[in-house]
Coordinates of C-alpha atoms and ligand atoms in Angstrom, one line a residue:
Chain A
M841 CA 41.3 25.0 -14.0
L842 CA 38.5 22.5 -14.3
D843 CA 39.1 19.2 -12.8
K844 CA 38.3 16.3 -15.1
S845 CA 37.0 14.1 -12.4
M846 CA 34.2 16.5 -11.8
F847 CA 32.7 15.8 -15.1
K848 CA 31.6 12.3 -14.3
S849 CA 28.3 13.2 -12.6
P850 CA 25.4 11.5 -14.2
N851 CA 23.5 14.6 -15.0
L852 CA 26.2 15.5 -17.5
R853 CA 26.2 12.3 -19.4
L854 CA 25.4 13.0 -23.0
E855 CA 24.0 10.8 -25.6
H856 CA 26.7 8.2 -25.9
G857 CA 26.4 7.7 -22.2
L858 CA 30.2 7.3 -21.9
A859 CA 31.0 10.1 -19.6
D860 CA 33.9 8.2 -18.2
G861 CA 36.3 9.5 -20.8
A862 CA 36.3 6.4 -23.1
G863 CA 37.4 8.7 -25.9
L864 CA 34.2 8.7 -27.9
P865 CA 32.7 12.1 -28.8
L866 CA 29.7 13.4 -26.9
V867 CA 26.7 14.6 -28.9
C868 CA 25.0 17.9 -28.1
P869 CA 21.3 17.5 -27.7
G870 CA 20.8 21.0 -29.0
C871 CA 22.5 20.8 -32.4
R872 CA 23.8 17.2 -32.7
R873 CA 27.4 18.5 -32.8
E874 CA 29.9 15.9 -31.8
V875 CA 32.4 17.2 -29.2
S876 CA 35.2 15.5 -27.3
Q877 CA 35.1 15.4 -23.6
E878 CA 38.1 17.7 -23.4
V879 CA 36.6 20.4 -25.6
F880 CA 33.3 20.1 -23.8
E881 CA 35.0 20.8 -20.5
Q882 CA 36.9 23.8 -21.9
E883 CA 33.6 25.2 -23.1
F884 CA 32.2 25.1 -19.6
C885 CA 29.6 22.5 -20.4
Q886 CA 28.0 24.9 -22.8
C887 CA 27.8 24.1 -26.6
A888 CA 30.0 26.6 -28.5
R889 CA 27.8 26.2 -31.6
C890 CA 24.2 26.4 -30.4
G891 CA 24.7 27.6 -26.8
Y892 CA 22.9 24.6 -25.3
T893 CA 23.8 24.7 -21.6
H894 CA 24.2 21.4 -19.9
K895 CA 23.3 21.0 -16.2
M896 CA 26.3 21.6 -14.0
S897 CA 26.7 20.3 -10.5
A898 CA 27.5 22.6 -7.6
R899 CA 31.1 21.3 -7.5
Q900 CA 31.5 22.1 -11.2
R901 CA 30.3 25.6 -10.5
I902 CA 32.9 25.9 -7.8
A903 CA 35.6 24.7 -10.1
M904 CA 34.5 27.0 -12.9
I905 CA 34.1 30.2 -10.8
L906 CA 36.4 30.1 -7.8
D907 CA 40.2 30.3 -7.9
E908 CA 41.8 26.8 -7.7
G909 CA 42.3 25.6 -4.2
S910 CA 40.6 28.7 -2.7
F911 CA 37.3 27.0 -1.6
L912 CA 36.7 26.4 2.0
E913 CA 33.4 24.6 2.5
L914 CA 31.2 25.5 5.4
D915 CA 28.6 23.4 7.2
A916 CA 29.3 20.5 4.9
G917 CA 27.7 18.0 7.2
L918 CA 24.4 19.8 7.6
Q919 CA 21.5 17.8 6.3
S920 CA 17.7 17.7 6.6
S921 CA 15.9 15.4 8.8
D922 CA 12.3 14.6 8.2
P923 CA 10.4 17.1 10.3
L924 CA 6.9 16.1 9.1
G925 CA 7.4 12.4 8.9
F926 CA 6.5 12.8 5.3
P927 CA 5.8 9.5 3.4
S928 CA 8.9 8.1 1.7
Y929 CA 10.9 11.3 2.2
R930 CA 13.8 9.5 4.0
E931 CA 14.2 7.2 1.0
K932 CA 14.1 10.1 -1.3
L933 CA 16.8 11.9 0.7
N934 CA 19.0 8.8 0.6
Q935 CA 18.5 8.4 -3.1
A936 CA 19.4 12.0 -3.6
R937 CA 22.5 11.7 -1.5
T938 CA 23.7 8.6 -3.4
S939 CA 23.0 10.0 -6.9
S940 CA 24.4 13.5 -6.3
G941 CA 27.2 12.6 -3.9
E942 CA 26.1 15.6 -1.8
K943 CA 24.5 15.8 1.6
E944 CA 22.1 18.6 0.6
A945 CA 20.9 20.7 -2.2
V946 CA 23.2 23.6 -1.7
I947 CA 27.0 23.9 -1.2
T948 CA 28.2 26.9 0.8
G949 CA 31.6 28.2 1.6
L950 CA 34.3 30.9 1.3
G951 CA 36.6 31.3 -1.7
S952 CA 38.1 33.8 -4.1
I953 CA 37.4 35.0 -7.6
E954 CA 40.4 36.3 -9.4
G955 CA 42.0 36.9 -6.0
R956 CA 38.9 38.6 -4.5
R957 CA 37.6 36.9 -1.4
C958 CA 33.9 36.2 -1.2
A959 CA 31.3 34.0 0.3
F960 CA 29.9 31.6 -2.3
F961 CA 27.0 29.2 -2.7
A962 CA 25.8 27.0 -5.5
S963 CA 22.6 25.0 -5.7
E964 CA 22.9 21.3 -6.5
P965 CA 20.4 20.4 -9.2
G966 CA 21.0 16.7 -8.7
F967 CA 19.7 16.9 -5.2
M968 CA 15.9 16.9 -5.4
M969 CA 16.1 19.7 -8.0
G970 CA 17.9 22.0 -5.7
S971 CA 14.8 22.4 -3.5
M972 CA 15.0 24.3 -0.2
G973 CA 14.3 22.5 3.1
A974 CA 15.5 23.3 6.5
A975 CA 19.2 22.4 5.8
V976 CA 19.3 24.6 2.7
G977 CA 17.7 27.4 4.6
E978 CA 20.1 27.0 7.5
K979 CA 23.2 26.7 5.3
L980 CA 22.3 29.9 3.4
S981 CA 21.4 31.8 6.5
R982 CA 24.7 30.9 8.2
L983 CA 26.6 31.8 5.0
F984 CA 25.0 35.3 4.8
D985 CA 25.6 35.8 8.6
R986 CA 29.2 34.7 8.2
A987 CA 29.7 37.0 5.2
A988 CA 28.2 39.9 7.2
A989 CA 30.6 39.2 10.1
D990 CA 33.6 38.9 7.8
R991 CA 32.5 41.8 5.6
L992 CA 32.4 39.7 2.5
S993 CA 30.3 39.9 -0.7
V994 CA 28.1 36.9 -1.4
V995 CA 28.1 35.3 -4.9
G996 CA 25.5 32.6 -5.4
F997 CA 24.3 30.4 -8.3
T998 CA 20.6 29.4 -7.9
I999 CA 18.9 26.4 -9.4
S1000 CA 15.8 25.3 -7.6
G1001 CA 12.3 23.9 -7.9
G1002 CA 11.5 26.0 -4.9
A1003 CA 10.5 25.1 -1.4
R1004 CA 10.8 21.4 -0.7
V1005 CA 7.2 20.1 -0.4
Q1006 CA 8.3 17.1 1.8
E1007 CA 9.3 19.5 4.6
G1008 CA 6.0 21.3 4.4
I1009 CA 5.6 24.5 6.4
I1010 CA 9.2 24.2 7.6
S1011 CA 10.4 24.8 4.0
L1012 CA 8.1 27.8 3.6
M1013 CA 9.6 29.3 6.7
Q1014 CA 13.1 29.0 5.2
M1015 CA 12.0 31.7 2.6
A1016 CA 11.5 34.1 5.5
K1017 CA 14.6 33.0 7.4
V1018 CA 17.0 33.3 4.4
S1019 CA 15.4 36.6 3.5
G1020 CA 16.2 37.8 7.0
A1021 CA 19.8 36.8 6.6
V1022 CA 20.0 38.5 3.2
R1023 CA 18.5 41.6 4.7
R1024 CA 21.0 41.8 7.5
H1025 CA 23.9 41.3 5.1
S1026 CA 22.5 44.0 2.9
D1027 CA 22.0 46.4 5.9
A1028 CA 25.7 46.0 6.6
G1029 CA 26.3 47.6 3.2
L1030 CA 27.6 44.5 1.6
L1031 CA 27.1 43.2 -1.9
Y1032 CA 25.1 40.1 -3.0
I1033 CA 25.2 38.9 -6.6
A1034 CA 22.9 36.1 -7.7
V1035 CA 23.3 34.2 -10.9
L1036 CA 20.0 32.6 -11.8
C1037 CA 20.4 29.3 -13.6
D1038 CA 18.1 26.8 -15.2
A1039 CA 15.7 26.5 -13.5
T1040 CA 15.0 28.9 -10.7
T1041 CA 11.4 28.8 -9.6
G1042 CA 8.9 28.8 -6.8
G1043 CA 9.9 29.8 -3.3
V1044 CA 13.5 30.4 -4.2
A1045 CA 12.6 32.8 -7.0
A1046 CA 10.2 34.4 -4.5
S1047 CA 13.0 34.9 -2.0
F1048 CA 16.8 35.0 -2.1
A1049 CA 17.1 34.6 -5.9
M1050 CA 15.3 37.9 -6.4
Q1051 CA 16.8 39.8 -3.5
A1052 CA 20.3 40.3 -4.8
D1053 CA 21.8 43.7 -5.5
I1054 CA 22.8 42.4 -8.9
I1055 CA 20.8 39.7 -10.6
L1056 CA 22.5 37.9 -13.5
A1057 CA 21.1 35.0 -15.4
E1058 CA 22.4 32.3 -17.7
P1059 CA 20.9 32.6 -21.2
G1060 CA 17.9 30.4 -21.7
A1061 CA 17.4 29.7 -18.0
L1062 CA 13.8 29.2 -16.9
I1063 CA 13.1 31.8 -14.1
G1064 CA 9.6 32.3 -12.6
F1065 CA 7.4 31.9 -9.6
A1066 CA 4.8 29.4 -10.9
G1067 CA 6.1 26.7 -13.2
P1068 CA 5.0 26.7 -16.9
R1069 CA 3.1 23.5 -16.6
V1070 CA 1.1 24.8 -13.6
I1071 CA 0.3 28.0 -15.4
E1072 CA -0.9 26.1 -18.5
Q1073 CA -3.1 23.9 -16.4
T1074 CA -4.5 26.7 -14.3
T1075 CA -5.1 29.2 -17.1
R1076 CA -5.7 26.7 -20.0
Q1077 CA -3.7 29.1 -22.1
K1078 CA -0.8 28.3 -24.4
L1079 CA 2.3 30.0 -23.2
P1080 CA 4.2 32.2 -25.6
E1081 CA 7.5 31.2 -27.0
G1082 CA 10.4 32.0 -24.6
F1083 CA 8.0 32.6 -21.7
Q1084 CA 9.9 32.9 -18.4
R1085 CA 13.3 32.4 -20.0
A1086 CA 16.2 34.6 -18.9
E1087 CA 15.8 36.7 -22.1
F1088 CA 12.1 37.3 -21.2
Q1089 CA 13.1 38.3 -17.6
L1090 CA 15.7 40.7 -19.0
E1091 CA 13.1 42.2 -21.3
K1092 CA 10.5 42.5 -18.4
G1093 CA 13.1 44.1 -16.2
F1094 CA 13.8 41.5 -13.6
V1095 CA 17.3 40.5 -14.6
G1096 CA 20.1 42.9 -14.9
K1097 CA 22.3 41.1 -17.3
L1098 CA 22.7 37.8 -19.1
C1099 CA 26.0 36.1 -18.9
R1100 CA 27.3 33.0 -20.6
R1101 CA 29.5 30.6 -18.6
P1102 CA 32.8 31.5 -20.3
E1103 CA 32.4 35.1 -19.3
Q1104 CA 31.0 34.6 -15.8
K1105 CA 34.2 34.5 -13.8
A1106 CA 35.6 37.7 -15.3
L1107 CA 32.2 39.5 -14.9
L1108 CA 31.9 38.5 -11.2
A1109 CA 35.5 39.6 -10.6
S1110 CA 34.8 43.0 -12.1
L1111 CA 31.6 43.5 -10.1
L1112 CA 33.4 42.4 -6.9
A1113 CA 36.1 45.0 -7.7
M1114 CA 33.6 47.7 -7.9
H1115 CA 32.3 46.9 -4.5
E1116 CA 35.5 46.5 -2.5
V1117 CA 35.1 47.2 1.2
E1118 CA 37.5 47.4 4.1
P1119 CA 38.1 44.0 5.5
A1120 CA 36.7 43.1 8.9
Chain B
M1487 CA -12.5 15.4 10.9
N1488 CA -9.7 14.3 8.6
A1489 CA -7.1 16.6 7.2
Y1490 CA -8.8 17.3 3.9
Q1491 CA -12.1 18.1 5.7
K1492 CA -10.1 20.7 7.7
V1493 CA -8.9 22.1 4.4
Q1494 CA -12.5 22.3 3.1
L1495 CA -13.5 24.0 6.3
A1496 CA -10.7 26.5 6.1
R1497 CA -11.9 27.3 2.5
S1498 CA -15.6 27.4 3.3
N1499 CA -17.6 30.3 1.8
L1500 CA -19.4 30.5 5.1
R1501 CA -16.3 31.7 6.9
P1502 CA -16.2 35.5 7.6
D1503 CA -13.9 37.3 5.2
A1504 CA -11.2 39.7 6.0
N1505 CA -13.4 42.8 5.5
A1506 CA -15.8 41.5 8.1
Y1507 CA -13.0 41.3 10.7
I1508 CA -11.7 44.7 9.7
S1509 CA -15.1 46.3 10.3
Q1510 CA -15.4 44.6 13.6
L1511 CA -11.9 45.3 14.9
I1512 CA -10.8 48.6 13.3
D1513 CA -12.4 51.9 14.0
G1514 CA -12.6 54.6 11.3
F1515 CA -11.0 52.4 8.7
I1516 CA -10.0 54.2 5.5
E1517 CA -9.1 52.0 2.6
L1518 CA -6.4 53.2 0.3
H1519 CA -6.1 51.7 -3.1
G1520 CA -3.4 51.1 -5.6
D1521 CA 0.3 50.2 -5.8
R1522 CA 1.4 53.5 -7.5
R1523 CA 3.1 51.4 -10.2
F1524 CA 0.6 49.5 -12.2
A1525 CA -2.9 49.0 -10.8
D1526 CA -5.1 48.4 -7.8
D1527 CA -5.5 44.7 -7.0
A1528 CA -8.8 44.0 -5.3
A1529 CA -7.4 40.8 -3.7
V1530 CA -5.6 43.0 -1.3
V1531 CA -7.3 45.4 1.1
A1532 CA -5.0 48.0 2.6
G1533 CA -5.6 51.1 4.7
L1534 CA -5.5 53.0 8.0
G1535 CA -7.6 52.9 11.1
Y1536 CA -7.6 52.7 14.8
F1537 CA -7.2 49.5 16.8
E1538 CA -8.3 50.2 20.4
G1539 CA -7.4 53.8 19.9
Q1540 CA -4.0 53.3 18.3
C1541 CA -3.4 54.2 14.7
V1542 CA -2.4 51.1 12.6
T1543 CA -1.8 50.0 9.1
V1544 CA -4.1 47.2 8.1
L1545 CA -3.2 44.7 5.3
A1546 CA -5.5 41.9 4.3
L1547 CA -6.0 39.3 1.6
E1548 CA -9.7 39.4 0.8
K1549 CA -11.5 36.6 -0.9
G1550 CA -14.9 38.3 -1.1
V1551 CA -18.3 37.1 0.0
D1552 CA -20.4 36.4 -3.1
T1553 CA -19.6 35.2 -6.5
P1554 CA -19.3 38.6 -8.3
E1555 CA -17.1 39.9 -5.5
R1556 CA -15.0 36.8 -5.4
L1557 CA -14.4 37.0 -9.1
R1558 CA -13.5 40.7 -8.8
R1559 CA -11.0 39.8 -6.0
N1560 CA -9.6 36.8 -7.8
F1561 CA -10.7 34.7 -4.8
G1562 CA -8.0 36.3 -2.6
S1563 CA -5.1 35.4 -4.9
A1564 CA -3.1 38.5 -5.3
Q1565 CA -1.2 39.7 -8.4
P1566 CA 2.2 41.3 -8.0
E1567 CA 0.6 44.7 -7.8
G1568 CA -1.3 43.5 -4.8
Y1569 CA 1.9 42.7 -3.0
R1570 CA 3.4 45.9 -4.1
K1571 CA 0.4 47.7 -2.7
T1572 CA 1.2 46.1 0.7
L1573 CA 4.9 47.0 0.2
W1574 CA 4.0 50.7 -0.2
H1575 CA 1.9 50.6 3.0
M1576 CA 4.6 48.8 4.9
R1577 CA 7.0 51.6 4.1
Q1578 CA 4.4 54.2 5.1
A1579 CA 3.9 52.3 8.4
Q1580 CA 7.7 52.4 8.9
K1581 CA 7.8 56.1 8.1
F1582 CA 5.0 57.0 10.5
R1583 CA 6.0 54.4 13.1
R1584 CA 2.7 52.6 13.4
P1585 CA 2.1 48.9 13.8
I1586 CA 1.0 46.7 10.9
L1587 CA -1.9 44.3 11.4
C1588 CA -2.3 41.6 8.7
L1589 CA -5.2 39.3 8.0
V1590 CA -4.3 36.4 5.7
D1591 CA -6.8 34.4 3.6
T1592 CA -5.5 33.1 0.3
A1593 CA -5.0 29.9 -1.6
G1594 CA -1.8 31.4 -2.9
A1595 CA -0.4 34.1 -5.1
A1596 CA -2.1 34.6 -8.4
C1597 CA -0.8 32.2 -11.1
G1598 CA -0.9 33.3 -14.7
I1599 CA 0.9 34.9 -17.6
G1600 CA 0.3 38.4 -16.5
A1601 CA 1.5 37.7 -12.9
E1602 CA 4.7 36.2 -14.2
E1603 CA 5.3 39.1 -16.7
R1604 CA 5.0 41.5 -13.8
G1605 CA 7.3 39.6 -11.5
Q1606 CA 5.2 37.6 -9.0
G1607 CA 8.4 36.1 -7.6
Q1608 CA 10.2 39.4 -7.3
A1609 CA 7.1 41.0 -5.7
I1610 CA 6.9 38.4 -2.9
A1611 CA 10.7 38.4 -2.5
E1612 CA 10.7 42.1 -2.0
N1613 CA 7.9 41.9 0.6
L1614 CA 9.9 39.3 2.6
F1615 CA 13.1 41.4 2.3
E1616 CA 11.2 44.6 3.4
M1617 CA 9.4 42.9 6.3
M1618 CA 12.6 41.5 7.7
G1619 CA 13.8 45.1 8.1
L1620 CA 10.7 46.8 9.5
E1621 CA 11.2 48.5 12.9
V1622 CA 7.5 48.5 13.7
P1623 CA 5.4 45.7 15.2
V1624 CA 3.9 43.3 12.6
L1625 CA 1.2 40.9 13.7
S1626 CA -0.5 38.5 11.4
V1627 CA -3.5 36.3 11.7
I1628 CA -4.4 33.5 9.3
I1629 CA -8.2 33.6 9.2
G1630 CA -8.8 30.9 6.6
E1631 CA -6.2 29.7 4.1
G1632 CA -2.6 30.4 4.5
G1633 CA -1.4 29.3 1.0
S1634 CA 2.3 29.3 0.3
G1635 CA 4.5 32.3 -0.5
G1636 CA 1.4 34.3 -1.3
A1637 CA 0.5 34.1 2.4
L1638 CA 4.0 34.4 3.8
A1639 CA 4.3 37.8 2.0
L1640 CA 1.9 39.1 4.7
A1641 CA 3.1 36.9 7.5
C1642 CA 6.8 37.7 8.1
A1643 CA 5.6 39.0 11.4
N1644 CA 6.7 39.3 15.0
R1645 CA 3.7 37.2 16.0
V1646 CA 1.6 34.9 13.8
Y1647 CA -1.6 33.5 15.0
M1648 CA -4.2 31.2 13.4
L1649 CA -7.9 30.8 13.8
E1650 CA -8.5 27.2 15.0
N1651 CA -9.9 26.1 11.7
A1652 CA -7.4 27.9 9.5
I1653 CA -4.7 26.1 7.6
Y1654 CA -1.1 27.0 6.6
S1655 CA 0.8 25.2 3.9
V1656 CA 3.8 25.3 1.6
L1657 CA 1.6 24.1 -1.2
S1658 CA -2.1 23.3 -1.7
P1659 CA -3.0 19.6 -1.1
E1660 CA -4.1 19.4 -4.7
G1661 CA -0.7 20.6 -5.8
A1662 CA 1.1 18.2 -3.4
A1663 CA -1.1 15.3 -4.7
S1664 CA -0.2 15.9 -8.3
I1665 CA 3.5 16.6 -7.6
I1666 CA 4.3 14.1 -4.9
Y1667 CA 1.8 11.3 -5.6
K1668 CA 1.3 12.0 -9.3
D1669 CA -2.3 11.6 -8.7
A1670 CA -4.7 14.6 -8.3
D1671 CA -7.2 12.4 -6.5
K1672 CA -4.9 11.7 -3.5
V1673 CA -5.8 14.9 -1.7
D1674 CA -6.7 13.1 1.5
E1675 CA -3.2 11.6 1.7
A1676 CA -1.5 14.8 0.7
S1677 CA -3.5 16.9 3.2
E1678 CA -2.6 14.5 5.9
A1679 CA 1.1 14.4 5.0
L1680 CA 1.5 18.2 4.7
K1681 CA 0.5 18.7 8.4
L1682 CA -1.3 22.0 7.8
S1683 CA -3.6 22.4 10.7
A1684 CA -3.3 25.2 13.4
Q1685 CA -2.4 22.4 15.9
D1686 CA 0.5 21.3 13.7
M1687 CA 1.7 24.8 13.3
L1688 CA 1.8 25.4 17.0
R1689 CA 3.7 22.1 17.5
F1690 CA 6.3 23.2 14.9
G1691 CA 6.6 26.6 16.6
V1692 CA 5.5 28.3 13.4
I1693 CA 2.7 30.2 15.2
E1694 CA 2.4 31.8 18.6
G1695 CA -1.1 30.8 19.3
I1696 CA -4.4 29.2 18.1
L1697 CA -7.4 31.5 18.3
Q1698 CA -10.7 29.8 19.2
E1699 CA -13.5 30.6 16.8
G1700 CA -16.4 29.7 19.1
S1701 CA -19.9 29.4 17.7
Q1702 CA -20.3 32.9 16.2
F1703 CA -18.4 35.6 14.3
E1704 CA -18.2 38.0 17.2
L1705 CA -16.3 35.4 19.3
A1706 CA -13.7 34.8 16.6
A1707 CA -13.3 38.6 16.2
D1708 CA -12.8 38.9 19.9
A1709 CA -10.1 36.2 19.8
I1710 CA -8.3 38.1 17.1
R1711 CA -8.7 41.4 19.1
N1712 CA -7.2 39.7 22.1
A1713 CA -4.3 38.4 20.1
F1714 CA -3.5 41.8 18.5
R1715 CA -3.8 43.5 21.9
K1716 CA -1.5 40.9 23.6
G1717 CA 1.0 41.0 20.7
L1718 CA 1.2 44.8 20.7
K1719 CA 1.5 44.9 24.4
Q1720 CA 4.4 42.4 24.4
L1721 CA 6.3 44.5 21.8
Q1722 CA 5.6 47.8 23.5
G1723 CA 8.7 49.5 24.9
L1724 CA 11.0 47.7 22.5
S1725 CA 13.2 49.8 20.3
G1726 CA 12.8 49.6 16.5
E1727 CA 15.9 47.5 16.2
Q1728 CA 14.8 45.2 18.9
I1729 CA 11.5 44.7 17.2
R1730 CA 13.3 43.9 13.9
D1731 CA 15.7 41.6 15.6
Q1732 CA 13.0 39.7 17.4
R1733 CA 11.3 39.1 14.1
Y1734 CA 14.5 37.8 12.6
A1735 CA 15.3 35.6 15.5
R1736 CA 11.7 34.2 15.4
F1737 CA 12.3 32.9 11.9
A1738 CA 16.0 32.0 12.3
K1739 CA 15.2 29.3 14.8
L1740 CA 12.7 27.5 12.5
G1741 CA 14.3 24.4 11.1
G1742 CA 17.6 25.3 12.7
N1743 CA 17.9 22.3 15.0
L1744 CA 20.0 20.3 12.6
R1745 CA 23.3 18.5 12.9
Ligands
ZN1200 ZN1 24.9 22.4 -29.6

C-alpha cells in the first residue's frame, strides 16, 4: 500500500499547493480535473482522465512497486564529494539534500515484487535531476555486483538528466563503470529490467538505461541522448510532435513495451516469474 | 595557456588527424566500411592492419583535414551507425582474437533528429556494454578532443593515453557554460572548472599516461607507437578473462573512494 506521508514531497504539489492533505482538491495540470489527495494516491500519481504523469520520488516508486516492508536499502549513506572542486557544487549538493530529503540521486536496495525477490533501484528526480556522479555510479555498480552474487534480477526505474557536469570526467567514467557491472550481471545469466521514466537522457540513456534485457517505459516519458532543446539549437530545426517520447521510442524500436503505473507492479512480477533462477 | 586556450589547441585544424596516425603506425591498413545495418558513417574509420607485425583492428574517430572532408565526416561526430560500425569490428576482433587500437578525436556524438531516431543513446550504450566484455586488449589514445559519451564509446579500454595537448571532458565547455553558468560566453570559466587537460586526467587516474607531442608529427606518432607497444606488452600473456577483468577493475575504481 502507498504510504500517505510519502506524498508530501514538493515535486508532487499540484496547483493549490496544499499537498499537506488540507482536504482541498488538487488540480491536474493536464486536464484541470479536480481530484482529492486520496484518489490521486490511489491512481499512482497519474491522472485517470488524461494520463498526465506527475513526478514521483524514488521513495514513492519503492512504495508503489515493492511489497510492503520488503525493502532493505543498501549504501544509504554513500554520497558524492566534490572531486573537481567545481564552483558552487557543494552548495548545490546541500540544497539537493535538503529539498529531496535524500543523500544522492539514486536509491538502491533489495526487496520483493509480489513475493519475488529482486535488487531494485530508483532514480530520485528531486536530486539534481537524477544526474549521475561518482556516488550514483558506485551505488549502481555495487547493486549489480550484489545482485550477481546473490543471483537476483535487477529492476530499475531511471530518471536522469545524464552525467553530472559538476563532477566532470569522473561522471563520464561512471557510464563505463556501471556498464561493466551491468555486463557482469548479464554474463551471470541474470535478468535486468529497466523502466524508463520522464526524463531519461544523456549519459544515462547512453549507458545502463539502454542496456537492460527488457526495456519498459512510462507513456509520455522523454527518452533520448541529446535533449530536445540542444537538438533544436544545434540543428535549427523544429522538432516533430512527440519527438523522443516513449511512444516514439516504441515506434523506432528502442523500447519493448509501454506500461502505465497502475499496471507496472503486475507486469514486473510476471516478467520476474518468467526468469526465475535457482537461488544462490 | 589558460584552460580554454588548451581547448582551442586540442581542436586546432593544424593537428594531425586520425588517418595521419594510422598511415604512420599501421602497415598494410585495409579500411572496411559500413555497419551492415543502415549506412557507412565517414566520421568513423575502421579496418585491419599490422602494428609492429601484429594483426590488429583499428578504430578511429576522424575529423578530416580540409573543409569538404570535414563536412563529409561531420567533423568527427559519429552517428549511431558509426558506433555500430565499431561494434561490428569489436566483435570481429573478439572472434579472431586480435587487439583493438582506438584513436579518439571528436567533439561528441552527432546531435540531431536522425541520430535520435536511430538510437544514439542505445548505440553508445551497446558499445560500452560490449567493450566491458571483450577478452582482447583494447588500447585508446585521445589525439585531440575526447568529447563525452561519443569519445567514451571508443575508450572503454585497458589502457587510455592522451596526447599532451588533447582534452577529455564530460561536456563541451560551451555546453557547460550554457547549462551551469546560463551564459554561453563563460567558456573560460567553464573550461577551467571542467578540469579537462591531460594533466588533470592523469591526476584523476582516468588515463595511464600523457604522450609528448614534441615539435613535429613524427614525434607524436612515435609517442603513440611506444604507448601501444608498451600497453600490448603489459597485457601479453594474460588470459581473455584476465584482460576483461583488468578493464573492468580499471573503471570500477574511478570515483569509488567514497564514504
Ligand atoms: Zn488530467
